[in-house]
Amino acid sequence: MVAATTSDAVLPNSGGTVLSVLRKPSVLPGFGLTLGFTLTYLSLIVLLPLAALALKAAGLGWSGFWDAVLTPRVLAAFKVSFGLSLAAAAINAVFGFIVAWVLVRYRFPGDRIVDALVDLPFALPTAVAGIALSALYAPNGWIGSLLMEWFGLRVAFTPLGIAIALTFIGLPFVVRTVQPILQDLPPEEEEAAAALGATRWQSFRRVVFPALLPALLTGFALAFARGVGEYGSVIFIAGNIPGLSEILPLLIVIKLEQYDYAGAAAVGVLMLMASFALLLALNLLQAWMRSRHAR
Amino acid sequence: MLAKKAVGFTPALADSRWVKGLLIATALAFLLLFLVLPLVAVFVEALRRGTDAYWAALMEPDAVAAIKLTLIVAAIAVPMNLLFGVAASWCIAKFDFRGKDVLITLIDLPFSVSPVISGLIYVLLFGLHGLMGPFLKSQGIQIIFAVPGLVLATVFVTFPFVARELIPLMQEQGNEEEEAALVLGASGWQTFWRVTLPNIKWGLLYGVLLCNARAMGEFGAVSVVSGHIRGETNTMPLHVEILYNEYNLVAAFAVASVLAMLALVTLVVKSVLEWRFGAELAATRH
């Protein structure tokens, strides 16, 4: 392999050293360089700073940590953040599923534009979404004034406003996880169900829906996780009343402004732990359903 | 990404006209309410006092400073993550090694961390009362409440974009072409520039596009590390917040409308890439 040795001069191949124990042999150069750069960059940007978070929270000690976290204000914010994220993810599960269904199964004028538009919440800066939603749902806004007049309902500056913002933010997740699975669903199963005399509803409930449920749950989980951490789109519409419409990320910002670094770190660690636990639970549920569906 | 043809044309899979109409109407009403109206509201509010007030708001010195700062931060953060994305996908896609799955999970980690926490970790590290705060102060280096902090927070939140697009793409393309180039006598760099890069260019552009949109629009993470010094450490999204909180709504929505146009351009370019080069992108395949 003359080529491999000449390229060694440019990109260190580092074959024959410690790295060759780690990887299978290959003629391509650059493993040592790229892996080294990747690990260094990852450690400096992501791992070390996250370790600083854990370290700062750990500095409080076990009881100090729980004292910082189990205050009425933190617990109320915890309920607001997790409860409303669940509600918004549930709304998105229902309507995102319908949007995915419509985009895959039906053709209508402008369907491509609608498909592209679904990603708007990924592309639109959260602060822009936040002020736009609060302008719409304020008591004098286009939607807010109608809701006020018809139902006497206040949306902006209440928990309901937070749910609206989180629904906007989480909208693409369910659509984008269900859509490809629905696209690749073999039509034979549905045709067989129809041939055997099942109605459309029966074959949807018994054949199509079970096949899509794992993807639906993934989308739900992603929307939920995004909602718990969301900040920019929420703070403008929330009103931010402590104990009522204050979210956990805002509480971190408030603690930082009061130079309570350890308290902010504790709330941050609590948030990360809770969302990882929930995502893990959903992953396990999903794996269990997949194995059940496969049987 | 839409398929070329709907699958609903087989008689067994066709829903009745009522069901179809109802579902399309529901989906469109939902998207109109949650996507179209907020977008329209941005432009209507921005132009509420006419185009003169609109341009005045954008030409105001603090707004210009915010636009410049946003461009500077993105111009540093995006190339950093581009370089990282290419390096990470080269070692992950082209080689087999132990711990690869863990590495991929760690690269995705910033997406599951709240933006506020993404800012918080750098304050804890580099802030005045942070772990390295006293040392940085003695050296006269300021990271938090200054441009380096904004760049770091932006790099963190946009960390996975390029890598997560390139890794599956390069894995799928395999090593044969690169191996052939090397056997024919090309050097490692020549192989990368002449063989690998042309193969991944659309995927790379796709990743950079999404990375840039997030970098310019990020709010939570930069808000924590910025210190909100007008004309100095305010990016466009942060400037929007300040104007909005001062009840200067026309100016707030004017700056917001620039960001909204950036989002629309991003969506258009993204869709064009998906329609034209769908087969050369990882994101559109599953």
Coordinates of C-alpha atoms in Angstrom, one line a residue:
Chain A
M1 CA 0.0 0.0 0.0
V2 CA 2.2 2.8 -1.3
A3 CA -0.7 5.2 -1.2
A4 CA -1.4 4.7 2.4
T5 CA 2.1 5.4 3.4
T6 CA 2.4 8.6 1.4
S7 CA -0.8 9.9 2.8
D8 CA 0.6 9.3 6.3
A9 CA 2.8 12.2 5.8
V10 CA -0.2 14.5 5.4
L11 CA -2.8 12.9 7.7
P12 CA -1.3 10.9 10.6
N13 CA -2.7 7.4 10.2
S14 CA -1.4 6.3 13.6
G15 CA -1.6 2.7 12.7
G16 CA 0.4 0.4 14.9
T17 CA 0.0 2.5 18.0
V18 CA -2.6 2.6 20.8
L19 CA -5.4 3.5 18.3
S20 CA -5.0 0.3 16.3
V21 CA -6.2 -1.6 19.3
L22 CA -9.3 0.5 19.3
R23 CA -10.3 0.2 15.7
K24 CA -10.4 -2.3 12.9
P25 CA -7.7 -1.9 10.2
S26 CA -8.5 0.4 7.2
V27 CA -6.5 1.9 4.4
L28 CA -8.1 5.3 4.8
P29 CA -6.0 7.9 6.6
G30 CA -6.9 10.5 9.1
F31 CA -8.4 8.4 11.9
G32 CA -6.2 9.6 14.6
L33 CA -6.4 13.3 13.6
T34 CA -10.2 13.4 13.2
L35 CA -11.0 11.3 16.3
G36 CA -8.5 13.3 18.3
F37 CA -10.1 16.6 17.1
T38 CA -13.6 15.3 17.7
L39 CA -12.9 14.2 21.2
T40 CA -11.0 17.3 22.2
Y41 CA -13.7 19.6 20.8
L42 CA -16.5 17.6 22.3
S43 CA -14.8 17.6 25.7
L44 CA -14.1 21.4 25.7
I45 CA -17.5 22.5 24.3
V46 CA -19.9 20.0 25.8
L47 CA -18.5 17.6 28.4
L48 CA -16.4 19.9 30.6
P49 CA -19.1 22.7 30.9
L50 CA -21.7 20.1 31.7
A51 CA -19.4 18.6 34.3
A52 CA -19.1 22.2 35.8
L53 CA -22.9 22.1 36.2
A54 CA -22.8 18.8 38.1
L55 CA -19.9 20.0 40.2
K56 CA -21.6 23.2 41.2
A57 CA -24.8 21.4 42.2
A58 CA -22.8 18.7 44.0
G59 CA -21.0 21.5 46.0
L60 CA -24.3 22.0 47.8
G61 CA -24.2 18.6 49.3
W62 CA -27.1 16.1 49.3
S63 CA -29.3 18.0 51.8
G64 CA -28.3 21.4 50.4
F65 CA -29.3 20.2 46.9
W66 CA -32.8 19.2 48.0
D67 CA -33.2 22.3 50.1
A68 CA -32.5 24.4 47.0
V69 CA -34.9 22.3 44.9
L70 CA -37.8 21.5 47.2
T71 CA -38.9 25.1 47.7
P72 CA -42.6 25.9 46.9
R73 CA -41.5 28.2 44.1
V74 CA -39.3 25.6 42.4
L75 CA -42.0 22.9 42.8
A76 CA -44.7 25.1 41.3
A77 CA -42.4 25.9 38.3
F78 CA -41.7 22.2 38.0
K79 CA -45.4 21.4 37.8
V80 CA -46.0 24.2 35.3
S81 CA -43.1 23.2 33.0
F82 CA -43.7 19.5 33.0
G83 CA -47.5 19.6 33.2
L84 CA -48.0 22.1 30.3
S85 CA -45.2 20.4 28.2
L86 CA -47.2 17.1 28.5
A87 CA -50.4 18.9 27.6
A88 CA -48.8 20.6 24.6
A89 CA -47.2 17.3 23.5
A90 CA -50.6 15.6 23.7
I91 CA -52.2 18.3 21.5
N92 CA -49.3 17.8 19.0
A93 CA -49.7 14.1 19.1
V94 CA -53.4 14.4 18.0
F95 CA -53.0 17.2 15.4
G96 CA -49.5 16.3 14.3
F97 CA -50.8 12.8 13.5
I98 CA -53.6 14.2 11.4
V99 CA -51.2 16.5 9.6
A100 CA -48.8 13.6 8.9
W101 CA -51.7 11.5 7.6
V102 CA -53.0 14.3 5.3
L103 CA -49.6 15.0 3.9
V104 CA -48.8 11.3 3.2
R105 CA -52.2 10.0 2.1
Y106 CA -53.9 12.9 0.3
R107 CA -52.9 15.2 -2.6
F108 CA -54.3 18.7 -2.5
P109 CA -53.2 22.1 -4.0
G110 CA -50.3 23.6 -2.1
D111 CA -49.5 20.4 -0.2
R112 CA -45.7 20.9 -0.8
I113 CA -45.9 24.4 0.7
V114 CA -47.8 23.0 3.7
D115 CA -45.1 20.3 4.0
A116 CA -42.3 22.8 4.0
L117 CA -44.1 25.1 6.4
V118 CA -44.3 22.4 9.1
D119 CA -40.7 23.0 9.9
L120 CA -41.3 26.7 10.6
P121 CA -41.0 26.3 14.4
F122 CA -37.5 24.8 13.8
A123 CA -36.5 27.8 11.7
L124 CA -38.2 30.7 13.3
P125 CA -36.2 32.2 16.3
T126 CA -38.0 31.5 19.5
A127 CA -38.1 35.1 20.6
V128 CA -39.9 36.0 17.3
A129 CA -42.4 33.3 17.9
G130 CA -42.8 34.5 21.5
I131 CA -43.7 38.1 20.7
A132 CA -45.9 37.1 17.7
L133 CA -47.9 34.7 19.8
S134 CA -48.3 37.1 22.7
A135 CA -49.5 39.8 20.2
L136 CA -52.0 37.4 18.7
Y137 CA -53.4 36.1 22.1
A138 CA -53.2 39.4 24.1
P139 CA -56.7 40.6 25.1
N140 CA -56.6 43.1 22.2
G141 CA -54.9 40.7 19.7
W142 CA -56.6 39.0 16.7
I143 CA -57.3 35.7 18.5
G144 CA -57.2 37.0 22.1
S145 CA -60.0 39.5 21.5
L146 CA -62.2 36.9 19.9
L147 CA -61.7 34.4 22.7
M148 CA -62.3 37.1 25.3
E149 CA -65.6 38.2 23.5
W150 CA -67.0 34.7 22.9
F151 CA -65.9 32.7 25.9
G152 CA -64.5 35.3 28.3
L153 CA -61.2 33.4 28.1
R154 CA -57.9 35.0 28.8
V155 CA -55.0 33.2 27.1
A156 CA -52.0 35.5 27.2
F157 CA -50.3 35.9 30.6
T158 CA -51.9 32.7 31.9
P159 CA -50.8 29.1 31.9
L160 CA -53.0 28.6 28.8
G161 CA -50.6 30.9 26.9
I162 CA -47.7 28.8 27.9
A163 CA -49.5 25.7 26.5
I164 CA -50.0 27.6 23.2
A165 CA -46.3 28.5 22.9
L166 CA -45.2 25.0 23.7
T167 CA -47.7 23.6 21.1
F168 CA -46.1 25.9 18.5
I169 CA -42.6 24.8 19.4
G170 CA -43.3 21.1 19.5
L171 CA -45.4 21.0 16.3
P172 CA -42.9 19.6 13.8
F173 CA -41.7 16.7 16.0
V174 CA -44.8 14.4 15.8
V175 CA -45.3 15.2 12.1
R176 CA -41.7 14.5 11.2
T177 CA -41.5 11.2 13.1
V178 CA -44.8 9.8 12.0
Q179 CA -44.6 10.9 8.3
P180 CA -41.7 8.7 7.1
I181 CA -43.1 5.6 8.9
L182 CA -46.5 6.1 7.3
Q183 CA -44.9 6.7 4.0
D184 CA -43.1 3.4 4.1
L185 CA -46.0 1.4 5.5
P186 CA -46.6 -1.5 3.0
P187 CA -50.2 -1.1 1.5
E188 CA -50.6 -4.9 1.4
E189 CA -51.6 -5.2 5.1
E190 CA -54.4 -2.7 4.7
E191 CA -55.5 -4.2 1.4
A192 CA -55.6 -7.6 3.1
A193 CA -57.6 -6.2 6.0
A194 CA -60.1 -4.7 3.5
A195 CA -60.3 -7.9 1.4
L196 CA -61.1 -9.8 4.6
G197 CA -64.0 -7.5 5.2
A198 CA -62.7 -4.9 7.6
T199 CA -64.1 -1.4 7.4
R200 CA -61.7 1.5 6.9
W201 CA -61.9 2.4 10.6
Q202 CA -61.3 -1.2 11.7
S203 CA -58.2 -1.6 9.5
F204 CA -57.0 1.8 10.7
R205 CA -57.4 0.9 14.3
R206 CA -56.1 -2.7 14.1
V207 CA -53.5 -2.4 11.3
V208 CA -52.3 1.1 10.7
F209 CA -52.4 2.7 14.1
P210 CA -50.4 0.0 16.0
A211 CA -47.6 0.2 13.3
L212 CA -47.4 4.0 13.8
L213 CA -47.7 4.1 17.6
P214 CA -44.0 3.8 18.3
A215 CA -43.2 6.7 16.0
L216 CA -46.1 8.7 17.5
L217 CA -44.6 8.1 21.0
T218 CA -41.1 9.1 19.8
G219 CA -42.6 12.4 18.4
F220 CA -44.5 12.9 21.6
A221 CA -41.4 12.4 23.7
L222 CA -39.3 14.8 21.5
A223 CA -42.0 17.5 21.7
F224 CA -42.3 17.0 25.4
A225 CA -38.5 17.2 26.0
R226 CA -38.3 20.3 23.8
G227 CA -41.2 21.9 25.8
V228 CA -39.6 21.4 29.2
G229 CA -36.5 23.2 28.1
E230 CA -38.1 25.9 26.0
Y231 CA -37.5 29.5 27.1
G232 CA -37.7 32.1 24.4
S233 CA -41.2 31.5 23.0
V234 CA -42.7 31.1 26.5
I235 CA -41.5 34.1 28.6
F236 CA -43.3 36.7 26.5
I237 CA -46.7 35.1 26.6
A238 CA -46.5 33.6 30.1
G239 CA -46.9 36.6 32.3
N240 CA -44.3 34.9 34.5
I241 CA -46.3 35.1 37.8
P242 CA -44.3 33.1 40.5
G243 CA -46.2 29.9 41.4
L244 CA -48.7 30.3 38.6
S245 CA -47.1 30.8 35.2
E246 CA -43.4 30.7 35.9
I247 CA -41.4 28.0 34.1
L248 CA -38.2 26.2 35.3
P249 CA -35.8 27.8 32.8
L250 CA -37.0 31.2 33.8
L251 CA -36.3 30.3 37.4
I252 CA -32.7 29.5 36.5
V253 CA -32.4 32.9 34.8
I254 CA -33.8 34.6 37.9
K255 CA -31.5 32.7 40.3
L256 CA -28.5 33.7 38.1
E257 CA -29.5 37.3 38.2
Q258 CA -29.5 37.1 42.0
Y259 CA -26.0 35.5 41.8
D260 CA -27.3 32.3 43.3
Y261 CA -25.1 30.1 41.0
A262 CA -25.5 27.0 43.2
G263 CA -29.3 27.3 43.2
A264 CA -29.4 27.8 39.5
A265 CA -27.2 24.7 39.0
A266 CA -29.4 22.7 41.3
V267 CA -32.5 23.6 39.3
G268 CA -30.6 22.8 36.1
V269 CA -29.6 19.4 37.4
L270 CA -33.2 18.7 38.5
M271 CA -34.5 19.5 35.0
L272 CA -31.9 17.4 33.3
M273 CA -32.5 14.4 35.6
A274 CA -36.3 14.6 35.3
S275 CA -36.3 14.9 31.5
F276 CA -33.8 12.1 31.1
A277 CA -35.8 9.9 33.4
L278 CA -39.0 10.5 31.4
L279 CA -37.3 10.0 28.1
L280 CA -35.8 6.7 29.4
A281 CA -39.3 5.6 30.5
L282 CA -40.8 6.4 27.1
N283 CA -37.9 4.6 25.3
L284 CA -38.5 1.5 27.5
L285 CA -42.2 1.7 26.8
Q286 CA -41.5 2.0 23.1
A287 CA -39.1 -1.0 23.0
W288 CA -41.7 -3.0 24.9
M289 CA -44.4 -2.1 22.3
R290 CA -42.1 -2.8 19.4
S291 CA -41.4 -6.3 20.7
R292 CA -45.2 -6.8 21.3
H293 CA -46.0 -5.6 17.8
A294 CA -43.3 -7.8 16.2
R295 CA -44.7 -10.9 17.7
Chain B
M1 CA -40.5 15.2 2.2
L2 CA -43.5 14.2 0.1
A3 CA -43.6 11.1 -2.0
K4 CA -44.0 11.6 -5.7
K5 CA -47.4 9.9 -5.6
A6 CA -49.9 9.5 -2.8
V7 CA -50.5 5.9 -1.8
G8 CA -54.2 6.5 -1.2
F9 CA -55.3 5.6 -4.8
T10 CA -55.7 1.9 -4.3
P11 CA -59.5 1.5 -3.7
A12 CA -58.9 -0.4 -0.5
L13 CA -56.9 2.5 1.0
A14 CA -59.1 5.3 -0.2
D15 CA -60.9 7.2 2.5
S16 CA -64.4 8.4 1.8
R17 CA -64.6 12.0 0.5
W18 CA -66.1 13.2 3.8
V19 CA -63.3 11.8 5.9
K20 CA -60.7 13.2 3.5
G21 CA -62.2 16.6 3.4
L22 CA -62.7 16.7 7.2
L23 CA -59.1 15.6 7.9
I24 CA -57.6 18.1 5.4
A25 CA -59.7 20.9 6.8
T26 CA -58.6 20.0 10.4
A27 CA -54.9 19.9 9.5
L28 CA -55.0 23.1 7.6
A29 CA -57.0 24.9 10.3
F30 CA -54.5 23.8 12.9
L31 CA -51.5 24.9 10.8
L32 CA -53.2 28.2 10.0
L33 CA -53.8 28.9 13.6
F34 CA -50.4 27.9 14.9
L35 CA -48.0 28.6 12.0
V36 CA -49.4 31.0 9.5
L37 CA -51.1 33.5 11.8
P38 CA -48.0 34.1 14.0
L39 CA -45.9 34.6 10.9
V40 CA -48.4 37.1 9.4
A41 CA -48.7 38.9 12.7
V42 CA -44.9 39.6 12.7
F43 CA -45.1 41.5 9.4
V44 CA -48.4 43.2 10.1
E45 CA -47.1 44.5 13.5
A46 CA -43.8 45.6 12.0
L47 CA -45.5 47.7 9.3
R48 CA -48.2 49.0 11.6
R49 CA -46.8 52.6 11.5
G50 CA -45.8 52.4 7.8
T51 CA -42.6 51.7 6.0
D52 CA -40.8 54.8 7.2
A53 CA -41.1 53.8 10.9
Y54 CA -40.1 50.3 9.8
W55 CA -36.8 51.4 8.2
A56 CA -36.1 53.9 10.9
A57 CA -36.3 51.0 13.5
L58 CA -33.8 48.9 11.4
M59 CA -31.4 51.8 10.8
E60 CA -31.2 52.8 14.5
P61 CA -27.6 52.4 15.8
D62 CA -28.4 49.8 18.4
A63 CA -30.4 47.7 15.8
V64 CA -27.5 47.9 13.4
A65 CA -25.0 46.9 16.2
A66 CA -27.3 43.9 17.0
I67 CA -27.4 42.8 13.3
K68 CA -23.6 43.1 13.1
L69 CA -23.1 41.1 16.3
T70 CA -25.4 38.4 15.1
L71 CA -23.5 38.1 11.9
I72 CA -20.2 38.0 13.7
V73 CA -21.3 35.3 16.2
A74 CA -22.7 33.1 13.4
A75 CA -19.6 33.7 11.2
I76 CA -17.4 32.2 14.0
A77 CA -19.8 29.5 15.4
V78 CA -21.0 28.0 12.1
P79 CA -17.5 27.3 10.6
M80 CA -16.3 25.9 14.0
N81 CA -19.2 23.4 14.0
L82 CA -18.7 22.8 10.2
L83 CA -15.1 21.7 10.8
F84 CA -16.1 19.6 13.8
G85 CA -19.0 18.0 11.8
V86 CA -16.7 17.0 9.0
A87 CA -14.0 15.6 11.3
A88 CA -16.5 13.7 13.5
S89 CA -18.3 12.2 10.5
W90 CA -15.0 11.2 8.9
C91 CA -13.9 9.2 11.9
I92 CA -17.3 7.8 12.7
A93 CA -18.5 6.9 9.2
K94 CA -15.2 5.8 7.7
F95 CA -13.8 3.7 10.6
D96 CA -15.0 1.0 12.9
F97 CA -14.0 1.5 16.5
R98 CA -15.2 0.7 20.0
G99 CA -17.4 3.2 21.7
K100 CA -18.8 4.7 18.5
D101 CA -22.4 4.6 19.7
V102 CA -21.5 6.4 22.9
L103 CA -19.7 9.1 20.8
I104 CA -22.8 9.6 18.5
T105 CA -25.0 9.9 21.6
L106 CA -22.7 12.5 23.2
I107 CA -22.6 14.5 20.0
D108 CA -26.5 14.6 20.1
L109 CA -26.5 15.6 23.7
P110 CA -26.7 19.4 23.3
F111 CA -30.1 19.0 21.6
S112 CA -31.6 17.5 24.8
V113 CA -30.3 20.3 27.0
S114 CA -32.5 23.3 27.7
P115 CA -31.0 26.5 26.0
V116 CA -31.0 28.2 29.4
I117 CA -28.8 25.4 30.8
S118 CA -26.6 25.7 27.7
G119 CA -25.9 29.3 28.8
L120 CA -25.8 28.5 32.5
I121 CA -22.9 25.9 32.2
Y122 CA -20.6 28.6 30.7
V123 CA -21.5 31.1 33.4
L124 CA -20.7 28.5 36.0
L125 CA -17.3 27.9 34.3
F126 CA -16.3 31.4 33.2
G127 CA -18.5 33.8 35.1
L128 CA -17.1 36.1 37.8
H129 CA -18.2 33.7 40.5
G130 CA -17.6 30.6 38.3
L131 CA -14.9 27.9 38.6
M132 CA -12.4 29.8 36.4
G133 CA -13.7 33.3 37.1
P134 CA -11.0 34.5 39.5
F135 CA -8.2 33.2 37.2
L136 CA -9.8 34.8 34.1
K137 CA -10.2 38.1 36.0
S138 CA -6.5 38.1 37.1
Q139 CA -5.5 37.6 33.4
G140 CA -7.9 40.4 32.3
I141 CA -9.9 38.0 30.1
Q142 CA -13.6 38.5 29.8
I143 CA -15.7 35.6 28.4
I144 CA -19.2 36.0 30.0
F145 CA -21.1 39.2 29.1
A146 CA -18.8 39.5 26.1
V147 CA -18.5 38.1 22.5
P148 CA -16.6 34.9 23.4
G149 CA -19.4 33.8 25.7
L150 CA -22.0 34.5 23.0
V151 CA -19.9 32.4 20.6
L152 CA -19.5 29.5 23.0
A153 CA -23.2 29.4 23.9
T154 CA -24.1 29.5 20.2
V155 CA -21.5 26.8 19.4
F156 CA -23.1 24.6 22.1
V157 CA -26.7 24.9 20.9
T158 CA -25.8 24.3 17.2
F159 CA -23.2 21.6 18.0
P160 CA -24.9 18.5 16.4
F161 CA -26.4 20.0 13.2
V162 CA -23.6 19.3 10.7
A163 CA -22.4 16.1 12.2
R164 CA -25.8 14.6 12.5
E165 CA -26.5 15.2 8.8
L166 CA -23.1 14.0 7.6
I167 CA -22.7 10.8 9.7
P168 CA -25.6 8.8 8.2
L169 CA -24.8 10.2 4.7
M170 CA -21.2 9.2 4.8
Q171 CA -22.0 5.8 6.4
E172 CA -24.3 5.1 3.5
Q173 CA -21.8 6.1 0.9
G174 CA -19.2 3.6 2.2
N175 CA -15.5 3.6 1.7
E176 CA -15.0 2.2 -1.8
E177 CA -14.5 5.4 -3.7
E178 CA -12.0 6.7 -1.2
E179 CA -10.1 3.4 -1.2
A180 CA -10.0 3.4 -5.0
A181 CA -8.6 7.0 -5.0
L182 CA -5.9 6.0 -2.4
V183 CA -4.9 2.9 -4.4
L184 CA -4.6 5.1 -7.5
G185 CA -2.0 7.2 -5.6
A186 CA -4.0 10.1 -4.3
S187 CA -3.0 11.6 -1.0
G188 CA -5.4 11.7 2.0
W189 CA -6.2 15.4 1.5
Q190 CA -6.6 14.9 -2.3
T191 CA -9.0 12.0 -1.6
F192 CA -11.0 14.2 0.8
W193 CA -11.2 17.3 -1.5
R194 CA -11.7 15.5 -4.8
V195 CA -13.8 12.4 -3.8
T196 CA -15.5 12.8 -0.4
L197 CA -16.4 16.5 -0.5
P198 CA -18.2 16.4 -3.9
N199 CA -20.2 13.4 -2.6
I200 CA -21.3 15.1 0.6
K201 CA -21.6 18.8 -0.6
W202 CA -25.4 19.0 -0.6
G203 CA -25.7 17.3 2.8
L204 CA -23.0 19.6 4.1
L205 CA -24.9 22.7 2.8
Y206 CA -28.1 21.3 4.4
G207 CA -26.4 20.9 7.8
V208 CA -24.8 24.4 7.6
L209 CA -28.1 25.9 6.6
L210 CA -29.9 24.6 9.7
C211 CA -26.9 25.3 11.9
N212 CA -26.8 28.9 10.7
A213 CA -30.6 29.5 11.2
R214 CA -30.3 28.3 14.8
A215 CA -27.1 30.3 15.4
M216 CA -28.6 33.5 14.3
G217 CA -31.9 32.9 16.0
E218 CA -30.8 31.5 19.3
F219 CA -32.3 33.3 22.3
G220 CA -32.2 31.4 25.6
A221 CA -28.5 30.4 25.7
V222 CA -27.1 33.8 24.5
S223 CA -29.6 35.6 26.8
V224 CA -27.9 34.0 29.9
V225 CA -24.3 34.9 28.8
S226 CA -25.0 38.2 27.2
G227 CA -25.5 40.7 30.1
H228 CA -27.8 42.7 27.7
I229 CA -25.5 45.6 27.1
R230 CA -27.2 47.7 24.5
G231 CA -25.2 48.1 21.3
E232 CA -22.4 45.8 22.6
T233 CA -23.6 42.3 23.6
N234 CA -27.1 42.2 22.2
T235 CA -27.7 39.9 19.3
M236 CA -30.9 40.5 17.2
P237 CA -33.1 38.2 19.2
L238 CA -32.0 39.8 22.4
H239 CA -32.6 43.3 20.9
V240 CA -36.1 42.2 20.0
E241 CA -36.7 41.3 23.7
I242 CA -35.4 44.7 25.0
L243 CA -37.5 46.7 22.5
Y244 CA -40.6 44.6 23.3
N245 CA -40.2 45.0 27.0
E246 CA -39.9 48.8 26.4
Y247 CA -43.3 48.6 24.6
N248 CA -41.5 49.8 21.5
L249 CA -43.6 47.3 19.5
V250 CA -43.1 48.5 16.0
A251 CA -39.3 48.4 16.4
A252 CA -39.4 45.0 18.1
F253 CA -41.4 43.5 15.3
A254 CA -39.3 45.3 12.7
V255 CA -36.2 43.5 13.9
A256 CA -38.2 40.3 14.4
S257 CA -39.4 40.5 10.8
V258 CA -35.8 40.4 9.6
L259 CA -35.3 37.2 11.6
A260 CA -38.6 35.8 10.3
M261 CA -37.4 36.5 6.7
L262 CA -34.2 34.6 7.5
A263 CA -36.4 31.7 8.7
L264 CA -38.5 31.8 5.5
V265 CA -35.3 31.9 3.3
T266 CA -34.0 28.9 5.3
L267 CA -37.2 27.0 4.7
V268 CA -37.2 27.7 1.0
V269 CA -33.5 26.7 0.5
K270 CA -34.1 23.6 2.7
S271 CA -37.1 22.6 0.6
V272 CA -35.3 23.2 -2.7
L273 CA -32.4 21.1 -1.5
E274 CA -34.8 18.3 -0.5
W275 CA -36.7 18.4 -3.8
R276 CA -33.6 18.7 -6.1
F277 CA -31.0 16.7 -4.2
G278 CA -33.2 14.5 -1.9
A279 CA -31.2 11.4 -2.9
E280 CA -28.0 13.1 -1.8
L281 CA -29.2 14.1 1.7
A282 CA -29.4 11.9 4.7
A283 CA -32.2 13.9 6.4
T284 CA -34.8 13.0 3.7
R285 CA -34.2 9.3 3.8
H286 CA -35.1 6.9 6.6

